[in-house]
Short mmCIF file of N, CA and C in Angstrom, two decimals:
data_model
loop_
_atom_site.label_atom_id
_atom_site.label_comp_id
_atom_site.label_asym_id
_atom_site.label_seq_id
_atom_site.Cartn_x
_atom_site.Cartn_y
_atom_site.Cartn_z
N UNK F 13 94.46 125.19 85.20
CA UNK F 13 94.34 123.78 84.89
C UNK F 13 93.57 123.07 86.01
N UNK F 14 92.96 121.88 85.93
CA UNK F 14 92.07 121.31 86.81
C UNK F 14 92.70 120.25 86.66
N UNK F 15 93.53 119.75 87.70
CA UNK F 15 94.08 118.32 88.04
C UNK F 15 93.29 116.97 88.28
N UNK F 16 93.78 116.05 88.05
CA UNK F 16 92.90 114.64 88.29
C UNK F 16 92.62 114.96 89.59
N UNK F 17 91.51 114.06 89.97
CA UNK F 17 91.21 113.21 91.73
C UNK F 17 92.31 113.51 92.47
N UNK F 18 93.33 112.64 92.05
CA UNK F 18 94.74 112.03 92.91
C UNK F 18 95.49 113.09 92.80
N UNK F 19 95.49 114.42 92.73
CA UNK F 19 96.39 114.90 92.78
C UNK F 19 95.71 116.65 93.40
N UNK F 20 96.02 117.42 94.04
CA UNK F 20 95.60 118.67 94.72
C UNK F 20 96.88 119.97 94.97
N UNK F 21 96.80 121.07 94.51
CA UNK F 21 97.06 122.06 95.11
C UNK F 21 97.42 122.33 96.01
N UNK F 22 98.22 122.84 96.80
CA UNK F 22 97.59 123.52 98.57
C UNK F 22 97.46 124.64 98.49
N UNK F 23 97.68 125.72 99.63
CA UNK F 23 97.29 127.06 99.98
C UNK F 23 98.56 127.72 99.51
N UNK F 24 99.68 126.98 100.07
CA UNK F 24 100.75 127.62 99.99
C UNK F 24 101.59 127.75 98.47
N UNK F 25 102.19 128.55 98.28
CA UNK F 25 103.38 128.12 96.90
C UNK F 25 104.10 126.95 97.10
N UNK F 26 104.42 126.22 96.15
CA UNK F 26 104.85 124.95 96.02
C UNK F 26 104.48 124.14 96.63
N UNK F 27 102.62 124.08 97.01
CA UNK F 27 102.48 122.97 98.46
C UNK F 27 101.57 122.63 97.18
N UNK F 28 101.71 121.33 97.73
CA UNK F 28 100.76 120.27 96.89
C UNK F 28 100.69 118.53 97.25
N UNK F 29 99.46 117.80 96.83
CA UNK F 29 99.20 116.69 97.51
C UNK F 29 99.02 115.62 96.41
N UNK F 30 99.60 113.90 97.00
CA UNK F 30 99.20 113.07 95.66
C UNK F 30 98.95 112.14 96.94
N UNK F 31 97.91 111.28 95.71
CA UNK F 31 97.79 110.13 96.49
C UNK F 31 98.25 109.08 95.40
N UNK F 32 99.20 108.55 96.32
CA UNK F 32 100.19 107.32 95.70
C UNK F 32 99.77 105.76 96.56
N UNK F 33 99.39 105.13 95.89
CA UNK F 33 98.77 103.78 95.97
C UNK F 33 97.69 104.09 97.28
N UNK F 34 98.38 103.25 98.57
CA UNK F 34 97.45 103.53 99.68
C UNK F 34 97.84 105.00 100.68
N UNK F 35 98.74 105.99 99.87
CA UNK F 35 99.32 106.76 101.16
C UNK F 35 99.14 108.46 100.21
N UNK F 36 99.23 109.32 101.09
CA UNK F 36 98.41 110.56 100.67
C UNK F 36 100.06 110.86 101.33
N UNK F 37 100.76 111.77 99.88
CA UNK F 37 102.03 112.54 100.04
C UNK F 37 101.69 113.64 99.78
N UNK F 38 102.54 115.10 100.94
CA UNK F 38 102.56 116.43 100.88
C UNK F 38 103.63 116.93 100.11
N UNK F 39 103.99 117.87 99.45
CA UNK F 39 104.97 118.23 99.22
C UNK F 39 105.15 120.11 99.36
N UNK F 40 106.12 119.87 100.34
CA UNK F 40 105.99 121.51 100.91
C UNK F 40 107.32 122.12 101.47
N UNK F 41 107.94 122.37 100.16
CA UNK F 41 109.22 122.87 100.03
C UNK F 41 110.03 123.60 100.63
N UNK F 42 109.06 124.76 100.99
CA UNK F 42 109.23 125.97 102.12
C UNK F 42 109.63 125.14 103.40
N UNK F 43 108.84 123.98 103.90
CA UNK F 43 108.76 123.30 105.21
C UNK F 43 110.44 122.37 105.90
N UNK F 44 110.53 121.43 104.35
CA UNK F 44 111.26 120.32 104.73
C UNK F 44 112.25 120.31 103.20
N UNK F 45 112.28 121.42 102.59
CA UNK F 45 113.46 121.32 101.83
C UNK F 45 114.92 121.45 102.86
N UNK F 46 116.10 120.70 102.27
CA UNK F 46 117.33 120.96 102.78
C UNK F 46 117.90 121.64 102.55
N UNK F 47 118.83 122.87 102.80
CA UNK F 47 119.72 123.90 102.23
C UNK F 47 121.17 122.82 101.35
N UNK F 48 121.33 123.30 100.10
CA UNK F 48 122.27 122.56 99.31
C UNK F 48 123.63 122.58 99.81
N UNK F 49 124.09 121.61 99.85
CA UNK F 49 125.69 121.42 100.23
C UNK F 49 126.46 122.25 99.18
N UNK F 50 127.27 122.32 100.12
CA UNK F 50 128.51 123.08 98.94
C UNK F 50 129.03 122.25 97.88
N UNK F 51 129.25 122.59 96.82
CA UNK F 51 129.65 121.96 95.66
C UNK F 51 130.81 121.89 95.78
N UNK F 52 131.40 120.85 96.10
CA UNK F 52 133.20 120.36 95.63
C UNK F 52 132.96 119.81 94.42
N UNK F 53 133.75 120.73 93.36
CA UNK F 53 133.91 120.03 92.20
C UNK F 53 134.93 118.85 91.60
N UNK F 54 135.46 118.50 92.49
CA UNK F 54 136.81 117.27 92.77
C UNK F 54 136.08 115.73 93.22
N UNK F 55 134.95 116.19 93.65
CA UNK F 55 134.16 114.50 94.17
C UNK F 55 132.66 114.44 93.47
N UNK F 56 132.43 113.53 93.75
CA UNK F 56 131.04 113.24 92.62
C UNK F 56 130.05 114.06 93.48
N UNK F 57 128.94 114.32 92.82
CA UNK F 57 127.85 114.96 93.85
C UNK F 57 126.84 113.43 94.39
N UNK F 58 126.83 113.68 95.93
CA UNK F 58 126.57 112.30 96.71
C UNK F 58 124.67 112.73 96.31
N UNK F 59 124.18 111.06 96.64
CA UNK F 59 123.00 111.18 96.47
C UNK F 59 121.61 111.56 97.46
N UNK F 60 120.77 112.52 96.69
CA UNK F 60 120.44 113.55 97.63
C UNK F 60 119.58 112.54 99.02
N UNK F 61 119.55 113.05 100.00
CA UNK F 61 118.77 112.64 101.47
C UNK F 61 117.79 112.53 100.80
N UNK F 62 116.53 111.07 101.12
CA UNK F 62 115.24 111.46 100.67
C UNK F 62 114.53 111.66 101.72
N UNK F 63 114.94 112.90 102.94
CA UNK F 63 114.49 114.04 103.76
C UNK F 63 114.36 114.81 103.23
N UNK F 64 115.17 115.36 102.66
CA UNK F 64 114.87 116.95 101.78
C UNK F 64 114.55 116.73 100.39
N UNK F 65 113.92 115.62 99.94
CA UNK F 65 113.53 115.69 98.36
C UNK F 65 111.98 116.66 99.22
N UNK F 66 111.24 116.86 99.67
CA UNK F 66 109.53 117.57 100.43
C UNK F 66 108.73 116.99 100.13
N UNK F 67 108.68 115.71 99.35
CA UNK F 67 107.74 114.77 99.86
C UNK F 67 107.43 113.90 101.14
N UNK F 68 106.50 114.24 101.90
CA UNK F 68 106.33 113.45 103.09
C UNK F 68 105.04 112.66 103.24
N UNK F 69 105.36 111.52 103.96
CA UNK F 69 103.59 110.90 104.34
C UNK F 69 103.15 111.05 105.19
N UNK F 70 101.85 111.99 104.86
CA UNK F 70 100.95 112.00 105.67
C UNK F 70 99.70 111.47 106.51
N UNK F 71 99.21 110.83 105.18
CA UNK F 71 98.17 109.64 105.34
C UNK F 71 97.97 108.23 104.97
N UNK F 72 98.18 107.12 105.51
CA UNK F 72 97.92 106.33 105.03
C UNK F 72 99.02 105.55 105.80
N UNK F 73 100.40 104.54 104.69
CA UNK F 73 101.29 104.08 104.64
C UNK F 73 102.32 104.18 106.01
N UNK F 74 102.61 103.81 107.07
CA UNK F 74 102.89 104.02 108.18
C UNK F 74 102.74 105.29 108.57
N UNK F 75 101.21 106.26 108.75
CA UNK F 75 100.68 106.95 109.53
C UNK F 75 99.66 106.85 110.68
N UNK F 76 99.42 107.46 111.09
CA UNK F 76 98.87 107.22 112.27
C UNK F 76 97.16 106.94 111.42
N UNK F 77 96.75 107.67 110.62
CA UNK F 77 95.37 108.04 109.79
C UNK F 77 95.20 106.67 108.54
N UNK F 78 94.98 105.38 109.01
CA UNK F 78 94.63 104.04 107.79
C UNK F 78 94.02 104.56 106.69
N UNK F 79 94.24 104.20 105.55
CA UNK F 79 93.52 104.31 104.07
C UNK F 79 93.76 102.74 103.90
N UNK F 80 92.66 103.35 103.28
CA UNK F 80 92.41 101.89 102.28
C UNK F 80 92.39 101.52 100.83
N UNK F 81 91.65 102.64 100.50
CA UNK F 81 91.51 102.80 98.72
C UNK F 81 91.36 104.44 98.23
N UNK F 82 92.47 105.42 99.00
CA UNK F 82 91.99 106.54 98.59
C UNK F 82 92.09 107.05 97.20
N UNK F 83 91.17 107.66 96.96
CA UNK F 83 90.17 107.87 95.04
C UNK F 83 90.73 109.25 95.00
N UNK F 84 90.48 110.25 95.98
CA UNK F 84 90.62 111.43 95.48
C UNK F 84 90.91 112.94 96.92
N UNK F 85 91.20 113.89 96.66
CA UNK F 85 91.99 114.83 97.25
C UNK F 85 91.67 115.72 97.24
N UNK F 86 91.41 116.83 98.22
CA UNK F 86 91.05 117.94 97.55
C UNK F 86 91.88 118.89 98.67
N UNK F 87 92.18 120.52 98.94
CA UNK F 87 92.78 121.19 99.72
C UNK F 87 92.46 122.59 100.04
N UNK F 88 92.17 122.97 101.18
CA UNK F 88 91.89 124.52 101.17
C UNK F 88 92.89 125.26 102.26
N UNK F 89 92.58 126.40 102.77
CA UNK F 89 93.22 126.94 103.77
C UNK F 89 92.99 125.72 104.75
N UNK F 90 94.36 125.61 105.31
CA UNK F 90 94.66 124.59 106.87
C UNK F 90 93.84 123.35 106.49
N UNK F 91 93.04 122.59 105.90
CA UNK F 91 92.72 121.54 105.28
C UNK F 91 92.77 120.75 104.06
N UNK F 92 92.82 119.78 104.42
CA UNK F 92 92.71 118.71 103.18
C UNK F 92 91.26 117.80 103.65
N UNK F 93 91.02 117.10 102.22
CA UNK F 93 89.74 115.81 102.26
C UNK F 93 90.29 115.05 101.76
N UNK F 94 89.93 113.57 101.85
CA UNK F 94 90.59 112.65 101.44
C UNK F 94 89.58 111.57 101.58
N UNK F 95 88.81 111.10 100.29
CA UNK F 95 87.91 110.37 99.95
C UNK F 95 88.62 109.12 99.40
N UNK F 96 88.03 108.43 100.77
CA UNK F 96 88.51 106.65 100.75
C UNK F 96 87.18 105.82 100.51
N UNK F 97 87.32 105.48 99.25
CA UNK F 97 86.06 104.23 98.89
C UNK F 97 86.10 103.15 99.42
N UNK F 98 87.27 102.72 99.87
CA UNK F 98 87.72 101.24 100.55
C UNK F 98 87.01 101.46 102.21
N UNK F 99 87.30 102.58 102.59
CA UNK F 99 86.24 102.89 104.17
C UNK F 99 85.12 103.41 103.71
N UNK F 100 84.40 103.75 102.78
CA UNK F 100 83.66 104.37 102.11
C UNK F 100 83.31 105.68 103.64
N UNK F 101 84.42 106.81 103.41
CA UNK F 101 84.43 107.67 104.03
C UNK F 101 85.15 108.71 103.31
N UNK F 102 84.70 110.24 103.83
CA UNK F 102 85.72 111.37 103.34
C UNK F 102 85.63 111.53 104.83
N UNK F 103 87.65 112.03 105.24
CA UNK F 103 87.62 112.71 105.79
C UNK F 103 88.37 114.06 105.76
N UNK F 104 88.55 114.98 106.76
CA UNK F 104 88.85 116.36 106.64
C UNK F 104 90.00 116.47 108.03
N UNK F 105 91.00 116.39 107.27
CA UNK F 105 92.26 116.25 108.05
C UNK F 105 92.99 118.11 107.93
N UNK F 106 93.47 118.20 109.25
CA UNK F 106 94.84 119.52 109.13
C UNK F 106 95.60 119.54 108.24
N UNK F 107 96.12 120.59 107.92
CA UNK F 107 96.65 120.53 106.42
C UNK F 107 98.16 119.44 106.64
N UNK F 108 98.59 119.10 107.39
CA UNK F 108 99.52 118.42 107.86
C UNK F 108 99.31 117.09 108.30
N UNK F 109 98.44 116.34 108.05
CA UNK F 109 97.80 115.55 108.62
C UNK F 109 97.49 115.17 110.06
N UNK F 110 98.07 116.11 110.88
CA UNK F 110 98.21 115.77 112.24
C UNK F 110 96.77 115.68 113.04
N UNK F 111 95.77 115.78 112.77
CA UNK F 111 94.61 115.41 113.06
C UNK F 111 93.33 115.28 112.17
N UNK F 112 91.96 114.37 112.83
CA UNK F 112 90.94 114.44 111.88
C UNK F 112 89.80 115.33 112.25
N UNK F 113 89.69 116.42 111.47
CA UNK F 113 88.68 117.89 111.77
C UNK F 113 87.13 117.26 111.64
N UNK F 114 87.18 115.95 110.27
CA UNK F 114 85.51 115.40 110.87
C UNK F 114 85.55 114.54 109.71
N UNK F 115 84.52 113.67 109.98
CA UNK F 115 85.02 112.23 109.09
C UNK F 115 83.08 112.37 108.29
N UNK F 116 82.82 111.78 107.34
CA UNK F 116 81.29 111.88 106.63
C UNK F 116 81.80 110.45 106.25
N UNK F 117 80.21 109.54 106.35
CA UNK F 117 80.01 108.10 105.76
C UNK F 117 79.62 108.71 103.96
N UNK F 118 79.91 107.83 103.28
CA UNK F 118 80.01 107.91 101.90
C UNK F 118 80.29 107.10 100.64
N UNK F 119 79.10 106.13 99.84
CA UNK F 119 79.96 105.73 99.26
C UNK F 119 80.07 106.20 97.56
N UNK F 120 80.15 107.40 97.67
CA UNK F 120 80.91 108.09 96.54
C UNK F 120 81.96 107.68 95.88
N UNK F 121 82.70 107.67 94.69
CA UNK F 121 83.78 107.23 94.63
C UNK F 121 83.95 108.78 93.57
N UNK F 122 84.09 110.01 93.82
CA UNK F 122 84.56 111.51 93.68
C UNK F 122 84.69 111.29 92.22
N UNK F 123 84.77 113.12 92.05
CA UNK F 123 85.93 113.75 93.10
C UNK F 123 85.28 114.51 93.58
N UNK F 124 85.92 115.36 94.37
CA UNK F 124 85.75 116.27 95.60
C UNK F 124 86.63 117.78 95.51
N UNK F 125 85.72 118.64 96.23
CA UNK F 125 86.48 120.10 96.28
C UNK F 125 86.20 120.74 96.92
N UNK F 126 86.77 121.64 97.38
CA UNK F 126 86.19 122.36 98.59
C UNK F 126 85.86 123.93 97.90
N UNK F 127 84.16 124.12 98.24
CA UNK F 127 83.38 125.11 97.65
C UNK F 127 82.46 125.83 98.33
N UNK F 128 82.41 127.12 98.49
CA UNK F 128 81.75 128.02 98.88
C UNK F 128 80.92 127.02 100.66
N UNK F 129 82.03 127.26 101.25
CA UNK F 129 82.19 126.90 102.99
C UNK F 129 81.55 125.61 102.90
N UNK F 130 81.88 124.60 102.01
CA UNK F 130 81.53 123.30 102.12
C UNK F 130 82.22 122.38 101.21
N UNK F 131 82.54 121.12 101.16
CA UNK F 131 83.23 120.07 100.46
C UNK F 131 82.08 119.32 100.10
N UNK F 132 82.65 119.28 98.72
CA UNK F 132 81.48 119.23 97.69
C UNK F 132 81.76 117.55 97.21
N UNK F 133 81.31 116.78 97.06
CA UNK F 133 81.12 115.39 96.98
C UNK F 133 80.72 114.76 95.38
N UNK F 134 81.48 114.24 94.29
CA UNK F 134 80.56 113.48 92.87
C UNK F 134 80.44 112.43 93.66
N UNK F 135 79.87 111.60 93.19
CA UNK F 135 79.22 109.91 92.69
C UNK F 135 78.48 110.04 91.40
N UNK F 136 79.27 109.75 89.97
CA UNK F 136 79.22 109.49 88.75
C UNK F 136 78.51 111.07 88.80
N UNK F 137 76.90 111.62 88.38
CA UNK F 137 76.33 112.39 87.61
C UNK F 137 75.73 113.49 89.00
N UNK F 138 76.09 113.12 89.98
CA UNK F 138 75.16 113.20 91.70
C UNK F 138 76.16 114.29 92.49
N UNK F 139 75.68 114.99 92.82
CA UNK F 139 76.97 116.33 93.99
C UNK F 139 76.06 116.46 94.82
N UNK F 140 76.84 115.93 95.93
CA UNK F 140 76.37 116.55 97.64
C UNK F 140 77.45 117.78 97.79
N UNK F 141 76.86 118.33 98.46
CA UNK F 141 77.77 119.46 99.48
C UNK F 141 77.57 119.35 100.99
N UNK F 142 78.44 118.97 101.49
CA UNK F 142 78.40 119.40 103.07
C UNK F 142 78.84 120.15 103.36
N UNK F 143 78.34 121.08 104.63
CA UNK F 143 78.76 122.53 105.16
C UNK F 143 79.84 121.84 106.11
N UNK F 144 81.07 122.96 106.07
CA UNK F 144 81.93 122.43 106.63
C UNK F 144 81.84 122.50 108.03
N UNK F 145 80.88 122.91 108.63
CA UNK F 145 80.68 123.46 110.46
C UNK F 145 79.63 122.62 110.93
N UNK F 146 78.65 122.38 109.87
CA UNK F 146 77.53 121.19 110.29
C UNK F 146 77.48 120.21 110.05
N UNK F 147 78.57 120.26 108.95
CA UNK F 147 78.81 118.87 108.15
C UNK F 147 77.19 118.53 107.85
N UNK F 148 76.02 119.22 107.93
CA UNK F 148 74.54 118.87 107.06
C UNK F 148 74.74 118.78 105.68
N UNK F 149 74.13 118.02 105.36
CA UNK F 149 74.70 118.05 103.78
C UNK F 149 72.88 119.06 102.84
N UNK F 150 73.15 118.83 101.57
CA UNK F 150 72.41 119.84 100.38
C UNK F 150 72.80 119.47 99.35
N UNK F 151 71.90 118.72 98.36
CA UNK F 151 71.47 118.62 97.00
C UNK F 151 72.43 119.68 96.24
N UNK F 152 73.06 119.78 95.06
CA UNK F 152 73.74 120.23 94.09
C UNK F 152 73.18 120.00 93.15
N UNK F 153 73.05 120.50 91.98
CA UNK F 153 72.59 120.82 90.63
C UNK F 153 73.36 119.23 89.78
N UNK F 154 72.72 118.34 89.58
CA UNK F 154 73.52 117.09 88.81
C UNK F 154 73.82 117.60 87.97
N UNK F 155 75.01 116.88 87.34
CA UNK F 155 76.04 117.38 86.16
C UNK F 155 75.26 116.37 85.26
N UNK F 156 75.72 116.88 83.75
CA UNK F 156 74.79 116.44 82.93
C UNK F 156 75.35 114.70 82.28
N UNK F 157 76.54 114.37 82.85
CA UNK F 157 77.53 113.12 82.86
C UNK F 157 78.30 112.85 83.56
N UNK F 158 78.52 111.52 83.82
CA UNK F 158 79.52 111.38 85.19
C UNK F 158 80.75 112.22 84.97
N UNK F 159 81.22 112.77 86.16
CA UNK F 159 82.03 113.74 86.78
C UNK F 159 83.52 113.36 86.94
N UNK F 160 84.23 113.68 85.69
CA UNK F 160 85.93 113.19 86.15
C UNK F 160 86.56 114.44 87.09
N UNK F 161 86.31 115.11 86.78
CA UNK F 161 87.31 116.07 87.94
C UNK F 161 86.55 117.54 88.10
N UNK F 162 87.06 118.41 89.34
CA UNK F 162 86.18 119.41 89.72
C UNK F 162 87.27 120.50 90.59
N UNK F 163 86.90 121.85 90.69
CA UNK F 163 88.24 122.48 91.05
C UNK F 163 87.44 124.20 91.61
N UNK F 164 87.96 124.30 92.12
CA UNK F 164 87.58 126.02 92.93
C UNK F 164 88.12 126.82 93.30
N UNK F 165 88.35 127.93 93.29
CA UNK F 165 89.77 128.67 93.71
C UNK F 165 89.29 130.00 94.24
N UNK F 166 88.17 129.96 95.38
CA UNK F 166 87.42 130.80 96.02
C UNK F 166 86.23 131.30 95.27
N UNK F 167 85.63 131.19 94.04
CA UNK F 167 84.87 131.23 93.66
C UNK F 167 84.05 130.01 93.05
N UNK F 168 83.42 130.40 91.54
CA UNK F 168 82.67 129.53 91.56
C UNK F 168 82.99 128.07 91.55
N UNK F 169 82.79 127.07 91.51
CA UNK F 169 82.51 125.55 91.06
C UNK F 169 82.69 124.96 89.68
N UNK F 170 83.84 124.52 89.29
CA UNK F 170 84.19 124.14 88.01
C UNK F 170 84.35 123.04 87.51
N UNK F 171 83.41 122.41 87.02
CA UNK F 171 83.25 120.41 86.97
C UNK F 171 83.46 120.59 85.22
N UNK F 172 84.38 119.33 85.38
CA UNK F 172 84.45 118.79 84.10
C UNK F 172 84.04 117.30 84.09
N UNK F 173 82.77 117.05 83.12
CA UNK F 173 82.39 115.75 82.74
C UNK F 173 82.55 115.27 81.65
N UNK F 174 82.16 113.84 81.70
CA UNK F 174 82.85 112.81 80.22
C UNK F 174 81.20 113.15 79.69
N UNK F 175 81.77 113.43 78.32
CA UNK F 175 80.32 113.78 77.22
C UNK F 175 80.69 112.24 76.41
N UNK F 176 79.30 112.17 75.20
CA UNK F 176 79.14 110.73 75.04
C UNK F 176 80.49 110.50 74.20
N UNK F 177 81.38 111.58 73.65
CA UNK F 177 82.66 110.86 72.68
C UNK F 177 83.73 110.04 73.55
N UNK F 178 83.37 110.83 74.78
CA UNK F 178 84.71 110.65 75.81
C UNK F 178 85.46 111.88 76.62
N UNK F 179 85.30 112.77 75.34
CA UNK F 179 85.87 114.78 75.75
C UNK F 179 85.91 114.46 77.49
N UNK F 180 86.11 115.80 77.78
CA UNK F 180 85.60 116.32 78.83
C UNK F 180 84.74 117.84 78.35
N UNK F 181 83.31 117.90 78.64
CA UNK F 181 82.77 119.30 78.88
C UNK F 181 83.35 119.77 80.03
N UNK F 182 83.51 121.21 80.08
CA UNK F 182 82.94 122.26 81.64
C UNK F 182 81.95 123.13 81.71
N UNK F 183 81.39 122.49 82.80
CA UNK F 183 80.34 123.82 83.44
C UNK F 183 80.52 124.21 84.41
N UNK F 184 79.71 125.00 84.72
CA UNK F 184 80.10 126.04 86.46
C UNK F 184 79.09 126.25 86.60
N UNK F 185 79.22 125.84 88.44
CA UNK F 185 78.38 126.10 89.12
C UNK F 185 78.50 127.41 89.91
N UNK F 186 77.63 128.35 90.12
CA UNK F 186 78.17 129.58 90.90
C UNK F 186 77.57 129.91 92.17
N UNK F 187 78.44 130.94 93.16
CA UNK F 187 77.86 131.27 94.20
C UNK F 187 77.18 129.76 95.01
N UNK F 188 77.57 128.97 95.22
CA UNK F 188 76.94 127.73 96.58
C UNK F 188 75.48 127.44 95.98
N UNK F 189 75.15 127.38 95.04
CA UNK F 189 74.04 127.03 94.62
C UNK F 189 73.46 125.61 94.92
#
């Protein structure tokens, strides 16, 4: 399945990312789930800590990393992107948010994915790719209609665009082309 913008995958099992209004939540079960209390069946079951529900904020909403209007998400090994139209910036944060790996001016409004050693950039019908080490960017093959969502899973490049009914087509792009 290929998820909206606002919503991403991670590396790990059960890791995954949303962006909820202005703030970019992780959810990573393995990390910050709580071990379950013992069940007394004589008292009501109390209501759970929202510590161990594994949603946490990472970006945005009292973090150290401001958003403004983030559009869209994307996640690979030890990284995330996080394309803010309101800074008209993507940047490329630790998979934890605990730092920024490199910030690109942009005013794209995505989505975004991370593809063959670069994070790949829409604006409506338009794909940049930047290399993730030079951050130089490179022309992409335009999609044949603006671009609702896009997805990769170590291979090729998988964009789905709005055709004239509304649908979504897919095409693929292969090998970093």
């Amino acid at each position: 399945a290929m998820p909206p913008p606002w919503f991403a995958r991670g590396c790990c099992a059960c890791e995954w990312y949303l962006i909820c209004d202005k703030t970019v939540l992780r959810y990573a079960p393995r990390i910050v789930d709580c071990e379950p209390a013992p069940a007394d069946t004589c008292t009501a079951p109390a209501a759970p800590d929202p510590s161990c529900l594994g949603w946490v904020a990472i970006a945005g909403a009292g973090c150290h990393i401001e958003l403004i209007d983030p559009v869209a998400i994307a996640a690979t090994d030890g990284r995330i992107a996080i394309l803010d139209a309101g800074c008209r910036e993507l940047r490329i944060l630790s998979s934890g948010g605990e730092r920024v790996i490199a910030s690109i001016a942009t005013a794209a409004r995505g989505p975004i994915a991370f593809w063959a050693g670069s994070i790949v950039i829409a604006d409506h019908k338009k794909l940049t790719a930047y290399d993730l080490v030079t951050l130089s960017s490179r022309s992409v093959p335009d999609a044949p209609s603006d671009i609702a969502r896009m997805a990769s899973a170590g291979g090729p490049l998988w964009i789905a665009d709005v055709a004239p009914g509304g649908e979504l087509d897919l095409f693929v792009l292969e090998g970093g082309q």
